[in-house]
Coordinates of C-alpha atoms in Angstrom, one line a residue:
Chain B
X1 CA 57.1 70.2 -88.0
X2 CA 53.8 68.2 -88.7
X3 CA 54.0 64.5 -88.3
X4 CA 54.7 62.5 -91.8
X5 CA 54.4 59.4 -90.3
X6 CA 52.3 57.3 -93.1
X7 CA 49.7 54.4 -92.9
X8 CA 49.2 51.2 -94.4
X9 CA 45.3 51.4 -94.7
X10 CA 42.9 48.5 -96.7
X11 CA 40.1 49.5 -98.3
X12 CA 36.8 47.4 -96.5
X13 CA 34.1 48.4 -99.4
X14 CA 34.1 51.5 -101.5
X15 CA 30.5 52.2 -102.7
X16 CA 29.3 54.2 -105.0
X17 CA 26.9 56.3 -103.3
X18 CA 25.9 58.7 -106.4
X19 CA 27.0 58.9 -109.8
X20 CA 30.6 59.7 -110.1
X21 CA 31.0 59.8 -106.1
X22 CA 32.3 56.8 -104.2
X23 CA 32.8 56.0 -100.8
X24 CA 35.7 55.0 -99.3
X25 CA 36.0 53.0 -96.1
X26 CA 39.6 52.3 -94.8
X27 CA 41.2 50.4 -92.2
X28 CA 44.0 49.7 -90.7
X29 CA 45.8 46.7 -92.9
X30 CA 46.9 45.2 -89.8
X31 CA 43.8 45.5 -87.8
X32 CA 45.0 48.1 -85.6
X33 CA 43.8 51.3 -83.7
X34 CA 43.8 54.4 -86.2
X35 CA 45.3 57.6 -84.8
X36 CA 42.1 60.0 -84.1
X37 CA 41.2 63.2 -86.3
X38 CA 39.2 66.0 -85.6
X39 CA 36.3 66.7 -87.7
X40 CA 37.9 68.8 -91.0
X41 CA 41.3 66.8 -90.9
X42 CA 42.7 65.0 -94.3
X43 CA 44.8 62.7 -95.1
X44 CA 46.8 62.4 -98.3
X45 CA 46.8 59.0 -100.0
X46 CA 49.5 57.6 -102.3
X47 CA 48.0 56.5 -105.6
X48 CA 49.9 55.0 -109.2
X49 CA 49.9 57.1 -111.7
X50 CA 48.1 56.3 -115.0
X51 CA 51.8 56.1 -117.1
X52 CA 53.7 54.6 -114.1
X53 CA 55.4 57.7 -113.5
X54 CA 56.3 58.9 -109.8
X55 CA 52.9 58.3 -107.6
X56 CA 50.3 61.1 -107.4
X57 CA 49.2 62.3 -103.7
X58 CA 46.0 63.2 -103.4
X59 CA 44.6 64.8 -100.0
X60 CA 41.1 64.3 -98.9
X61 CA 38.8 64.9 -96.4
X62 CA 37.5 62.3 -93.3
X63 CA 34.2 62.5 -93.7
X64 CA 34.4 60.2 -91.0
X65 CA 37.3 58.9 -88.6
X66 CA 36.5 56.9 -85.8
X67 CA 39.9 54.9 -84.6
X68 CA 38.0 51.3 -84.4
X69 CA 35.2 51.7 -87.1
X70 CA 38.1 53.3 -89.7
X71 CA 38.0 56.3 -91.9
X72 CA 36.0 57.1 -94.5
X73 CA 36.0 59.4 -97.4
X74 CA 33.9 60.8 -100.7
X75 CA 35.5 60.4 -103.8
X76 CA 34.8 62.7 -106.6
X77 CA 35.3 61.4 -109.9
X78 CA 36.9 64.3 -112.0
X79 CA 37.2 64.9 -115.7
X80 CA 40.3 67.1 -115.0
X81 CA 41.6 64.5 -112.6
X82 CA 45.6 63.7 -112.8
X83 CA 44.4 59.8 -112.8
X84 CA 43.8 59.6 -108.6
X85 CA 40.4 59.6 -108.4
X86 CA 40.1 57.9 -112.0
X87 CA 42.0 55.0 -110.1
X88 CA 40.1 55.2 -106.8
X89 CA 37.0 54.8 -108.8
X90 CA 38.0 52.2 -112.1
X91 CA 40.5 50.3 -109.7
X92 CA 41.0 50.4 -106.4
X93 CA 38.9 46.9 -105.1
X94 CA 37.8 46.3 -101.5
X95 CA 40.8 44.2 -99.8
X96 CA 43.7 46.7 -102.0
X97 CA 45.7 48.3 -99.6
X98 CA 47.4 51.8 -100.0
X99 CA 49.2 54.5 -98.3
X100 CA 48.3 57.4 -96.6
X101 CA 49.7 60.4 -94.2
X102 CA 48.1 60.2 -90.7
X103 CA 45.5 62.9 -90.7
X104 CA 46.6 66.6 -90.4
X105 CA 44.0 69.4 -90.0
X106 CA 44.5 72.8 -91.3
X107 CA 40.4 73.2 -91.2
X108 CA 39.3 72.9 -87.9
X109 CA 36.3 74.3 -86.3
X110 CA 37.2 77.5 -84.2
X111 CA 36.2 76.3 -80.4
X112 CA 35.0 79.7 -79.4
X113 CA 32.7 80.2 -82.0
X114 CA 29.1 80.7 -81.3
X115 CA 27.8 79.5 -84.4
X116 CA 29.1 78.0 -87.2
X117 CA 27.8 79.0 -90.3
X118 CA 28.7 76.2 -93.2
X119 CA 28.5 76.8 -96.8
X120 CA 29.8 73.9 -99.4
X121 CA 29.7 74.3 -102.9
X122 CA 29.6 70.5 -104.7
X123 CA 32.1 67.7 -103.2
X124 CA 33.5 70.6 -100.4
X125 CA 30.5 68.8 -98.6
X126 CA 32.8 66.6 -97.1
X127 CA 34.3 68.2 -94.5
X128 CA 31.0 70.0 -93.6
X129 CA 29.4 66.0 -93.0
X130 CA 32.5 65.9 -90.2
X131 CA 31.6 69.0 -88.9
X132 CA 27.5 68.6 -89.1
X133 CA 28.3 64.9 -87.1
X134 CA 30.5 66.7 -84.6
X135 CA 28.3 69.7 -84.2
X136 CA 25.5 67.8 -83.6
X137 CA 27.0 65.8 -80.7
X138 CA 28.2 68.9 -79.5
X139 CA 24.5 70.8 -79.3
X140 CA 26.2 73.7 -80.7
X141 CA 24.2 76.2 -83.3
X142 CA 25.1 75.6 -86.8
X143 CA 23.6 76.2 -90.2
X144 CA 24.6 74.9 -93.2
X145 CA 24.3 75.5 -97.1
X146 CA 24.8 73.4 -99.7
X147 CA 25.6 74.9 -103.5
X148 CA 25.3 71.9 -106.0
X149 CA 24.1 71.9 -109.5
X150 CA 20.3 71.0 -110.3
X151 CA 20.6 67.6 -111.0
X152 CA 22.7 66.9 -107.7
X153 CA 20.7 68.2 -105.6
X154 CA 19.0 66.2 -104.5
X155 CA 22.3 63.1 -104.2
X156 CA 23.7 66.7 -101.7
X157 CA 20.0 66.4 -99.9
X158 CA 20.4 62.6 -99.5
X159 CA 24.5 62.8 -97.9
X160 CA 23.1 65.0 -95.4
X161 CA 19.9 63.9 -94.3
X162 CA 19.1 67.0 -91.8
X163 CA 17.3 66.2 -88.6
X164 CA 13.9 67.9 -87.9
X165 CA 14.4 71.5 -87.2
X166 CA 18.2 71.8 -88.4
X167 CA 19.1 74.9 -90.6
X168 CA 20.4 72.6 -93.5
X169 CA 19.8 73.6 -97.0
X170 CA 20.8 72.5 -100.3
X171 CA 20.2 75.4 -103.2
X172 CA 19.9 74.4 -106.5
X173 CA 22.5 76.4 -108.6
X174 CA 24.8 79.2 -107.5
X175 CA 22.7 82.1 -107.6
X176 CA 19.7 80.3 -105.5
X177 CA 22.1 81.2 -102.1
X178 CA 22.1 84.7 -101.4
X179 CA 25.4 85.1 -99.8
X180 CA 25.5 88.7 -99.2
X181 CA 22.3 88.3 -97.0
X182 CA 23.2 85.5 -95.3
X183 CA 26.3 86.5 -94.0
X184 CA 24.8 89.9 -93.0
X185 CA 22.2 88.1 -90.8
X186 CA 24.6 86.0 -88.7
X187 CA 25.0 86.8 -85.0
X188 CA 28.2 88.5 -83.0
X189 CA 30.7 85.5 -83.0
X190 CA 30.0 83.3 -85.8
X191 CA 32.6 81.7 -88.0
X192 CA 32.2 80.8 -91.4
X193 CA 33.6 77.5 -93.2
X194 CA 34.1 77.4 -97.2
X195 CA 34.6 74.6 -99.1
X196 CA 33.7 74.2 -102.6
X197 CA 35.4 76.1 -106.2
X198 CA 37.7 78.6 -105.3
X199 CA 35.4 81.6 -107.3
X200 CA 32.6 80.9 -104.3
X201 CA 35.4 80.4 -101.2
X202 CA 37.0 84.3 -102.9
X203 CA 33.4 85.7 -103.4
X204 CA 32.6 84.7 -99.8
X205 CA 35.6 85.9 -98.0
X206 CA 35.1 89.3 -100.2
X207 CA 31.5 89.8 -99.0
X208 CA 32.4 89.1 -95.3
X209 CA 35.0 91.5 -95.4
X210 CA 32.5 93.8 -96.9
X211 CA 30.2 93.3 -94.2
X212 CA 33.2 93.7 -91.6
X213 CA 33.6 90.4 -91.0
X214 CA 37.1 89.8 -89.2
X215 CA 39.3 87.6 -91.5
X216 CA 39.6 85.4 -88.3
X217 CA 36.3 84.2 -88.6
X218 CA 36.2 83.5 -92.4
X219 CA 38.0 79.3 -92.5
X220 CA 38.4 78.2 -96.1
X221 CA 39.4 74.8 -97.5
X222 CA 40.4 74.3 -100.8
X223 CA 42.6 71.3 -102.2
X224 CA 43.8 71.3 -105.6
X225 CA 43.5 74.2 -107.4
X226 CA 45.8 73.2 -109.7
X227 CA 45.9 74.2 -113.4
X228 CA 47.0 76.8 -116.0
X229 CA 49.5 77.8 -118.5
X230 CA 52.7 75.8 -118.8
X231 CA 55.8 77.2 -118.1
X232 CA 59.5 75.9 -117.2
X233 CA 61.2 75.5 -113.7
X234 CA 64.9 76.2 -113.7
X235 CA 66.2 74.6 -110.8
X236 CA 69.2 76.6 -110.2
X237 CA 71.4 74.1 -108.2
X238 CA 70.4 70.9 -109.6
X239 CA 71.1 72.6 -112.9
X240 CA 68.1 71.0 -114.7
X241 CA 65.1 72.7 -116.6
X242 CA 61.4 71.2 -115.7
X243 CA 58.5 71.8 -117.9
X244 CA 55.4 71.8 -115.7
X245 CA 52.7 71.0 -117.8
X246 CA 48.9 72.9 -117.7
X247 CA 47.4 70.4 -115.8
X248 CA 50.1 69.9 -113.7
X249 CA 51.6 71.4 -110.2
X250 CA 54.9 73.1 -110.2
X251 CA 55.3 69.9 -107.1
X252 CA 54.4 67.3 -108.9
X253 CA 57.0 68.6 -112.6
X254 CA 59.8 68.9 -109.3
X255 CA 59.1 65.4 -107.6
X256 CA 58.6 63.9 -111.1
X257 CA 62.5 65.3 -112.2
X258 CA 63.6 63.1 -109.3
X259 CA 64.0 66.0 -106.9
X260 CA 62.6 65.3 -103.6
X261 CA 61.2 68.1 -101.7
X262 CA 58.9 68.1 -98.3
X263 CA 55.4 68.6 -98.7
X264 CA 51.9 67.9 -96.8
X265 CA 48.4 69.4 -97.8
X266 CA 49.6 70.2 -100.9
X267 CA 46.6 72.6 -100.5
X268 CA 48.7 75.7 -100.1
X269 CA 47.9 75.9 -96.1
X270 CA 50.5 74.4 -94.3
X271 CA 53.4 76.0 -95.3
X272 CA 55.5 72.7 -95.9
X273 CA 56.8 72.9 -99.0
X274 CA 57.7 76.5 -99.4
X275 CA 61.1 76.9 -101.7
X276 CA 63.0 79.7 -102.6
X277 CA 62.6 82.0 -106.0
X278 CA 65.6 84.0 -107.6
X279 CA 63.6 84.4 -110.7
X280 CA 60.3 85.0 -112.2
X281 CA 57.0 86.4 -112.2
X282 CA 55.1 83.9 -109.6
X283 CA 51.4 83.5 -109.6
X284 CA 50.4 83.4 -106.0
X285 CA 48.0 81.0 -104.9
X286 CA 48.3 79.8 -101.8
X287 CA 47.1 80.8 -98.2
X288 CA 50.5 80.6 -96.3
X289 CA 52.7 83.9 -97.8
X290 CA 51.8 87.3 -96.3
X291 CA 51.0 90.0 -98.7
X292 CA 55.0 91.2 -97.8
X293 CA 55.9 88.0 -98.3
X294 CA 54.6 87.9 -101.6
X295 CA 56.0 91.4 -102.4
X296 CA 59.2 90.5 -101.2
X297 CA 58.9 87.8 -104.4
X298 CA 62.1 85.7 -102.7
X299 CA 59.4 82.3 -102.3
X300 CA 56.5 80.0 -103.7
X301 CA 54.4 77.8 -103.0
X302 CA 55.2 75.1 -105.3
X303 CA 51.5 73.1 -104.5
X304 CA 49.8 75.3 -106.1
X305 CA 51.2 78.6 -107.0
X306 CA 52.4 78.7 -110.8
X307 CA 54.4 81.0 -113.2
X308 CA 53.3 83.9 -115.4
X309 CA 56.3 84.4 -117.1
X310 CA 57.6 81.5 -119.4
X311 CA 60.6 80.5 -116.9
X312 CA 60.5 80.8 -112.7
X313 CA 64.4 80.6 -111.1
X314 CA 64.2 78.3 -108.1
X315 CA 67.3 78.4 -106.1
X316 CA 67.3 74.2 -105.0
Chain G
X1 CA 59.1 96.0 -56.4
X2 CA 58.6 92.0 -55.4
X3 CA 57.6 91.5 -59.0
X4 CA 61.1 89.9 -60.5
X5 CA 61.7 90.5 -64.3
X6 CA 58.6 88.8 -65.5
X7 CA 55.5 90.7 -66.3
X8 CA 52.3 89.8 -67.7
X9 CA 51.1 94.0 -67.3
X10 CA 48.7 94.4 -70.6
X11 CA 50.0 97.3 -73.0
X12 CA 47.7 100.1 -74.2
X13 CA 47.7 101.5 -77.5
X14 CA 45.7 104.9 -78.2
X15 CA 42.5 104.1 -80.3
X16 CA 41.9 103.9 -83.7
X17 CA 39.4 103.2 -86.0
X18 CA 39.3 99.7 -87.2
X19 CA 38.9 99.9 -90.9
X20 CA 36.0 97.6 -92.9
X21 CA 33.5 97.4 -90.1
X22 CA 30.4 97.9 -90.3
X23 CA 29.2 99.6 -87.0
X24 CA 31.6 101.1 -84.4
X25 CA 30.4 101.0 -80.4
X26 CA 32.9 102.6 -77.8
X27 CA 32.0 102.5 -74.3
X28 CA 33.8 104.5 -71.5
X29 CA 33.4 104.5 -67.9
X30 CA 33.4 108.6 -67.9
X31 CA 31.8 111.1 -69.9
X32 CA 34.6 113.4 -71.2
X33 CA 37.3 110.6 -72.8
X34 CA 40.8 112.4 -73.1
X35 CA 42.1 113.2 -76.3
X36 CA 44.9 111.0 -75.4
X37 CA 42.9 107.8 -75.6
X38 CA 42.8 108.6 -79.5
X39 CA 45.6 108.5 -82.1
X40 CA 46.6 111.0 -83.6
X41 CA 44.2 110.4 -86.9
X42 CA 41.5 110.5 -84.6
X43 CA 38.8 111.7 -81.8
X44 CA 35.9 110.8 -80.3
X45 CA 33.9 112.4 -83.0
X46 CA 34.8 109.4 -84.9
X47 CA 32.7 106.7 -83.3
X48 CA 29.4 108.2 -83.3
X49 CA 27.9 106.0 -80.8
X50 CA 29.2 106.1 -77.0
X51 CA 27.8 105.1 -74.0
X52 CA 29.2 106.6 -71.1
X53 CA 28.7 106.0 -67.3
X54 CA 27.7 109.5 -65.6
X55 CA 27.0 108.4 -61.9
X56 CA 24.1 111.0 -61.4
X57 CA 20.8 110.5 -60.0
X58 CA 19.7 112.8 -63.3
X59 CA 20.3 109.9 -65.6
X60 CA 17.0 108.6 -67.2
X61 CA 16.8 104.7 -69.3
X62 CA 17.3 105.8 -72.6
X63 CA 16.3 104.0 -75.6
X64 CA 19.5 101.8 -77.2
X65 CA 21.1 101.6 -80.0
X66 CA 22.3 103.7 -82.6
X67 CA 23.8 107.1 -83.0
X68 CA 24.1 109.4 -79.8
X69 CA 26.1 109.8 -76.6
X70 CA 24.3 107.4 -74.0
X71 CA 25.1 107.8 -70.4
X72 CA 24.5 104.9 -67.6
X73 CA 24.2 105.8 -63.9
X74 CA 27.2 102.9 -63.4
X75 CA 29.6 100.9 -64.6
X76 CA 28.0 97.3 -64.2
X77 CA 24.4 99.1 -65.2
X78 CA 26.4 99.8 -68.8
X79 CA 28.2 95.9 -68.9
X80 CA 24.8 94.3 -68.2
X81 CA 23.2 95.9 -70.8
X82 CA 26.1 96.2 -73.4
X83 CA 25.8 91.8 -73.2
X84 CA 22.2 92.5 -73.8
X85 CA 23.0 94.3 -76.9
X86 CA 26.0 92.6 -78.4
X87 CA 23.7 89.1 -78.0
X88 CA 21.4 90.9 -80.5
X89 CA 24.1 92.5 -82.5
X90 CA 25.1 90.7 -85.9
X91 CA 28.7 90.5 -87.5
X92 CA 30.7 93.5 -88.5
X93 CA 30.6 95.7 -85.7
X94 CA 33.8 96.4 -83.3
X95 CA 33.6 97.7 -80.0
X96 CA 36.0 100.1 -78.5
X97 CA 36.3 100.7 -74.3
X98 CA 38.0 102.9 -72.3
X99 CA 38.3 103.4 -68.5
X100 CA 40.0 101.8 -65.5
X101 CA 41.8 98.7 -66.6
X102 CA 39.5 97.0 -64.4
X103 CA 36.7 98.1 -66.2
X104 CA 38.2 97.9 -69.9
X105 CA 38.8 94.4 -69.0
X106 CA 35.4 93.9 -67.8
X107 CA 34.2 95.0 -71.2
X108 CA 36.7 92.8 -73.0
X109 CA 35.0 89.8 -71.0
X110 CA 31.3 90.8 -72.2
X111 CA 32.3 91.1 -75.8
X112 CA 34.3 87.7 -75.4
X113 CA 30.7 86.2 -74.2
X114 CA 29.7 87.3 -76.8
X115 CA 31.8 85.7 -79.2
X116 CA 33.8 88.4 -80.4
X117 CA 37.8 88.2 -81.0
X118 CA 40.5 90.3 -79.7
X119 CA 40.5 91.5 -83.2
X120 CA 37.3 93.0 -83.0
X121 CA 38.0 95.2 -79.7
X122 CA 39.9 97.6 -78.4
X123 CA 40.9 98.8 -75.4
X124 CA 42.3 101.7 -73.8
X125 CA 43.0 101.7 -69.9
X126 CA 43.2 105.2 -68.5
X127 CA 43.8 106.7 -64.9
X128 CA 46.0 105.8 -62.1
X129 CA 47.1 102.6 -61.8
X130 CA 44.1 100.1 -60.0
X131 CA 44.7 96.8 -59.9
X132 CA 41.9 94.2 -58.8
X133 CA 43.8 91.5 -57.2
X134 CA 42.8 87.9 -56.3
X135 CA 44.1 86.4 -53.0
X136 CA 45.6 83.0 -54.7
X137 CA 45.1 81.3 -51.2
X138 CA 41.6 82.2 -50.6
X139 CA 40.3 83.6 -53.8
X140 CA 38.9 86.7 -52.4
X141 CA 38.9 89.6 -55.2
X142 CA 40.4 93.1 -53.8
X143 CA 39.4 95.6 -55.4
X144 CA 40.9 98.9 -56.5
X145 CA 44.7 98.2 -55.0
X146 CA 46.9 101.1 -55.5
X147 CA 50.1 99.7 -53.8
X148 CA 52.1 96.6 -53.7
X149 CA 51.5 95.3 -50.4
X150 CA 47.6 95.1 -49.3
X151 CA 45.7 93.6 -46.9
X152 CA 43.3 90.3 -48.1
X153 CA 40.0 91.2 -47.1
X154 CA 39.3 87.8 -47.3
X155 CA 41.8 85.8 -45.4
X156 CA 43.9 88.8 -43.8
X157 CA 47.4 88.0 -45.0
X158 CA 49.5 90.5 -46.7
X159 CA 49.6 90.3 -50.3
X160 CA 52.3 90.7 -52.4
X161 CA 50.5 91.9 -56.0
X162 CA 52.6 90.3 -58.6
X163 CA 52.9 91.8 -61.9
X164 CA 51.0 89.5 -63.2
X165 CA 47.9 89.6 -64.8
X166 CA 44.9 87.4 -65.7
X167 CA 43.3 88.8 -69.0
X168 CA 40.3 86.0 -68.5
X169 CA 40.1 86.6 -64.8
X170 CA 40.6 90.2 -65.1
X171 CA 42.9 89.9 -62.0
X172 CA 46.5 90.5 -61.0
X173 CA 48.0 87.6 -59.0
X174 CA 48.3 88.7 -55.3
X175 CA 50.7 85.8 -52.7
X176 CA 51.0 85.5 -49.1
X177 CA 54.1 88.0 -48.9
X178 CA 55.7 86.5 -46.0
X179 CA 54.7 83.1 -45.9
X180 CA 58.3 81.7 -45.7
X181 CA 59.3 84.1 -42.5
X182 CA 56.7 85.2 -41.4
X183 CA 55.8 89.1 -39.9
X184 CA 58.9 89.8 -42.9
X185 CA 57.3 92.3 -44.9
X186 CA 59.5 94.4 -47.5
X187 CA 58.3 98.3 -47.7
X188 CA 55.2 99.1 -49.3
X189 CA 55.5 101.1 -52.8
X190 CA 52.5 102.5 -54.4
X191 CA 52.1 100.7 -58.1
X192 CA 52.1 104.1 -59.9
X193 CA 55.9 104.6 -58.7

């Protein structure tokens, strides 16, 4: 079982460094040593919600986690957003404290790699700045792509300010990154990291695959895909109905009936929060089930993973 | 046996094809690879490309890479330049070996320096039984042991070759067989039996 110990962190500053992206740099609130994270951990922070319903957790990435200097994060501010990173950038003041999960990783670089080839697609640049910072102290051959739109291009060029000679290169627009031919040129024993929408992360573990690519080099990250039609959660032993709402997880409609159930990346990764199904058509979306698994149609993954039929049957 | 009920011997299952690669590469230590190396669905007329080690003066540097049978005059001759290759090799291909377990195991190690995953190999060990075992007291490798008492070259004692065996080392385990009274030496059993 991962460790759900949680911090009390305070917020030293929280710049904006770009237009709709702020940086946050957390300490400990008591001035203490902060447990150490390897580059591509998160941690999940505890934020209000907007209507003062049940609190929102939200994971992101350390860009950044040194245990005297603090972590940092990027902040994306989202027009689909529940209200976390609304409140992270309208509210949350230098000197506010708030909660967070100790780091967990569930995208970490692979140690026998040869190269590591990056490729981020808009904010999924921040695990790739751990990685770039690590890689670099490490000496170890990397190359890294960055997808962002036109006009951020150059805010992406800024964040990662490559050193003379380093393969680091922001493409303007999705189709300025030829995927197919840059995953065909990479050498025996490279690994390849995805962050970014989850249309580029399924497009670039297809055309590796296509290439031959073992899946055990292909390393995806992917928080909150979250979204789609709504539908109602019978919860067969607590006897209650839950609508989850379109913009809303399956998770968050349970915790916010009252029902407490484990969770951690809330990414579908780790595997935490699986429940059983009796009912239902499920819409898969997470990493953790097996294809049989899925067949077998007897779990979810309530993080992410939705309903296509109006009702789903959860036997808590 | 001195081996007790644990056991660290690799398992061998006959080859197949992997599917979705892009290039396949087996490499044998023999020219003429046994049907029984192959599953059922398949033969060695399914991977195109094979180098082989023929030990004959007669064997000429051939140009590498691609289609075609080529042959090596020996088994390190191949592994030196199958690292030569696979450092120039780009993702998608799997490589296939089989042999002597020492020498599958030898080939495992190249493609591992070369960053590949145990997903991306496989390997076949064919033959009697030879085990290449490292004295743990002196570190002296001994080569081609067929029973399970033998003589360190290094430091003299007598070995007891546990079943136990080092996938990154490529070496079974051999221990000072009667270090606790000594001149007691069980009977010797060849490792085939």
């Amino acid at each position: 079982m991962m460790d759900d110990r949680t911090l009390s962190l305070r917020v030293a500053a929280a710049p904006l460094v770009a237009t709709g992206l702020r940086r946050l740099h957390l300490v400990a609130a008591d001035g203490s040593r902060l447990p150490p994270a390897a580059p591509g951990a998160h941690i999940t922070l505890t934020l209000p919600s907007p209507a003062g319903a049940r609190p929102l957790r939200n994971s992101y990435t350390l860009v950044e986690a040194d245990p005297e200097r603090g972590y940092q994060l990027i902040v994306r501010r989202t027009d689909r957003s529940r209200g976390g990173s609304h409140h992270i950038h309208d509210r949350l003041q230098p000197g506010d404290t708030i909660e967070a999960t100790v780091p967990h990783n569930l995208f970490a670089l692979h140690s026998q790699a040869r190269k590591h080839l990056l490729i981020a697609g808009g904010i999924g640049i921040t695990p790739m700045l751990a990685f770039v910072a690590h890689l670099r102290e490490a000496r170890a051959a990397f190359e890294l792509h960055q997808i962002a739109s036109a006009d951020e291009a150059g805010v992406f060029a800024a964040l990662l300010a490559p050193h003379p000679g380093e393969r680091i290169q922001v493409h303007a627009g999705r189709d300025a990154c030829d995927i197919a031919a840059l995953l065909a040129a990479q050498p025996l024993g490279t690994h390849v990291y995805t962050c970014g929408p989850g249309a580029m992360m399924d497009r670039i573990a297809a055309v590796a695959a296509e290439l031959g690519w073992p899946a055990s080099h292909v390393h995806r990250e992917d928080f909150g895909a979250a979204g789609g039609e709504p539908f109602t959660a019978r919860l067969a032993r607590s006897g209650i109905d839950v609508a989850v709402a379109g913009d809303q997880t399956l998770l968050e409609a349970i915790e916010a009936a009252g029902i407490d159930t484990p969770s951690l990346c809330r990414g579908g990764a780790c595997g935490v929060c699986i429940l059983p199904l009796s009912e239902g058509d499920p819409e898969h979306r997470d990493h953790f089930l097996s294809e049989a698994e899925r067949a077998s149609g007897c779990h979810i993954m309530p993080c992410v993973s939705r309903s296509r039929s109006a009702t789903l049957v959860l036997d808590i | 046996m001195t081996t007790g009920s644990f056991t660290s011997r690799p398992r061998y299952s006959p080859l197949t094809r992997f599917p979705s690669a892009r290039a396949h590469l087996l490499v044998a230590d023999h020219a003429g690879i046994a049907p029984h190396a192959f599953a059922e669905t398949c033969s060695a007329a399914d991977f195109p490309e094979r180098w082989e080690v023929v030990a004959h003066a007669r064997v000429l540097p051939q140009p590498l890479g691609g289609p075609g049978v080529h042959q090596f005059r020996s088994a390190s001759h191949l592994l030196t330049l199958l690292g030569h290759r696979l450092n120039a090799e780009t993702m998608g291909l799997r490589l296939y070996a089989v042999g002597s377990e020492p020498f599958v195991w030898d080939v495992a190690r190249v493609g591992r320096e070369a960053g590949m995953g145990r997903e991306e190999m496989q390997l076949f060990a064919v033959g009697q039984p030879v085990r290449r075992v490292v004295c743990v007291h002196c570190r002296t490798i001994n080569p081609e042991v067929t029973t399970t008492l033998v003589t360190c070259a290094g430091c003299g004692v007598t070995l007891s070759v546990r079943d136990h065996f080092s996938r990154m080392h490529n070496t079974w385990m051999g221990v000072q067989c009667d270090a606790e009274a000594p001149g007691e030496l069980p009977e010797v059993e060849d490792l085939c039996a």
